[in-house]
């Protein structure tokens, strides 16, 4: 991957990140659907499904972070 151009890295990242985003957006939508009729009190950050939602978000961001590192341009040597 070190000999990929910036454009090739960008296209490869987009191709791999797209399905990851779709998977996690589906998980988030499913979480929202499961908890939308929950009758527990809704607070700003502690409504129904908040812990599940946050766990899904953290997992998605971790996977995207791994992909960014995978397709990051090679580091320049320190001078």
mmCIF file of C-alpha atoms in Angstrom:
data_model
loop_
_atom_site.group_PDB
_atom_site.id
_atom_site.type_symbol
_atom_site.label_atom_id
_atom_site.label_comp_id
_atom_site.label_asym_id
_atom_site.label_seq_id
_atom_site.Cartn_x
_atom_site.Cartn_y
_atom_site.Cartn_z
ATOM 1 C CA UNK A 1 0.000 0.000 0.000
ATOM 2 C CA UNK A 2 2.988 2.282 0.350
ATOM 3 C CA UNK A 3 3.284 2.654 -3.398
ATOM 4 C CA UNK A 4 -0.362 3.737 -3.879
ATOM 5 C CA UNK A 5 -1.098 7.263 -4.988
ATOM 6 C CA UNK A 6 -3.230 9.495 -2.781
ATOM 7 C CA UNK A 7 -6.149 9.026 -5.175
ATOM 8 C CA UNK A 8 -5.794 5.227 -5.105
ATOM 9 C CA UNK A 9 -5.645 5.249 -1.299
ATOM 10 C CA UNK A 10 -8.731 7.463 -1.169
ATOM 11 C CA UNK A 11 -10.695 5.178 -3.527
ATOM 12 C CA UNK A 12 -9.615 2.050 -1.625
ATOM 13 C CA UNK A 13 -10.610 3.634 1.697
ATOM 14 C CA UNK A 14 -14.002 4.707 0.316
ATOM 15 C CA UNK A 15 -14.625 1.239 -1.117
ATOM 16 C CA UNK A 16 -13.883 -0.407 2.214
ATOM 17 C CA UNK A 17 -15.503 2.221 4.458
ATOM 18 C CA UNK A 18 -18.806 2.315 2.553
ATOM 19 C CA UNK A 19 -19.956 -1.171 3.584
ATOM 20 C CA UNK A 20 -18.723 -0.580 7.155
ATOM 21 C CA UNK A 21 -20.831 2.582 7.397
ATOM 22 C CA UNK A 22 -23.872 0.832 5.915
ATOM 23 C CA UNK A 23 -23.525 -2.000 8.444
ATOM 24 C CA UNK A 24 -23.309 0.352 11.407
ATOM 25 C CA UNK A 25 -26.021 2.726 10.190
ATOM 26 C CA UNK A 26 -28.278 -0.356 9.980
ATOM 27 C CA UNK A 27 -27.303 -1.319 13.554
ATOM 28 C CA UNK A 28 -28.044 2.222 14.753
ATOM 29 C CA UNK A 29 -31.399 2.257 12.976
ATOM 30 C CA UNK A 30 -32.279 -1.129 14.509
ATOM 31 C CA UNK A 31 -31.328 0.214 17.952
ATOM 32 C CA UNK A 32 -33.505 3.288 17.424
ATOM 33 C CA UNK A 33 -36.429 1.136 16.308
ATOM 34 C CA UNK A 34 -36.091 -1.206 19.298
ATOM 35 C CA UNK A 35 -36.139 1.659 21.767
ATOM 36 C CA UNK A 36 -38.492 4.196 20.155
ATOM 37 C CA UNK A 37 -41.540 2.995 22.090
ATOM 38 C CA UNK A 38 -39.694 2.431 25.342
ATOM 39 C CA UNK A 39 -41.589 4.191 28.097
ATOM 40 C CA UNK A 40 -38.650 4.883 30.377
ATOM 41 C CA UNK A 41 -37.931 8.570 31.016
ATOM 42 C CA UNK A 42 -36.050 10.315 28.235
ATOM 43 C CA UNK A 43 -33.178 12.469 29.443
ATOM 44 C CA UNK A 44 -30.659 14.355 27.391
ATOM 45 C CA UNK A 45 -28.029 11.604 27.434
ATOM 46 C CA UNK A 46 -29.659 8.733 29.245
ATOM 47 C CA UNK A 47 -32.705 7.828 27.213
ATOM 48 C CA UNK A 48 -33.685 4.314 26.242
ATOM 49 C CA UNK A 49 -30.964 2.484 24.338
ATOM 50 C CA UNK A 50 -28.296 5.102 25.008
ATOM 51 C CA UNK A 51 -25.678 2.621 26.202
ATOM 52 C CA UNK A 52 -26.305 0.334 23.224
ATOM 53 C CA UNK A 53 -26.229 3.309 20.827
ATOM 54 C CA UNK A 54 -22.944 4.568 22.280
ATOM 55 C CA UNK A 55 -21.383 1.088 22.097
ATOM 56 C CA UNK A 56 -22.351 0.789 18.418
ATOM 57 C CA UNK A 57 -20.913 4.263 17.726
ATOM 58 C CA UNK A 58 -17.627 3.451 19.480
ATOM 59 C CA UNK A 59 -17.301 0.189 17.560
ATOM 60 C CA UNK A 60 -18.003 1.936 14.234
ATOM 61 C CA UNK A 61 -15.506 4.716 14.926
ATOM 62 C CA UNK A 62 -12.845 2.165 15.934
ATOM 63 C CA UNK A 63 -13.303 0.306 12.647
ATOM 64 C CA UNK A 64 -13.135 3.537 10.638
ATOM 65 C CA UNK A 65 -10.026 4.595 12.560
ATOM 66 C CA UNK A 66 -8.372 1.262 11.658
ATOM 67 C CA UNK A 67 -9.239 1.835 7.992
ATOM 68 C CA UNK A 68 -7.837 5.380 8.062
ATOM 69 C CA UNK A 69 -4.590 4.040 9.475
ATOM 70 C CA UNK A 70 -4.518 1.262 6.897
ATOM 71 C CA UNK A 71 -4.834 3.747 4.023
ATOM 72 C CA UNK A 72 -2.885 6.633 5.525
ATOM 73 C CA UNK A 73 -0.048 7.973 3.413
ATOM 74 C CA UNK A 74 3.363 6.700 4.444
ATOM 75 C CA UNK A 75 5.080 8.747 7.099
ATOM 76 C CA UNK A 76 7.907 10.973 6.017
ATOM 77 C CA UNK A 77 11.215 10.233 7.723
ATOM 78 C CA UNK A 78 12.311 12.655 10.387
ATOM 79 C CA UNK A 79 15.117 14.908 9.266
#
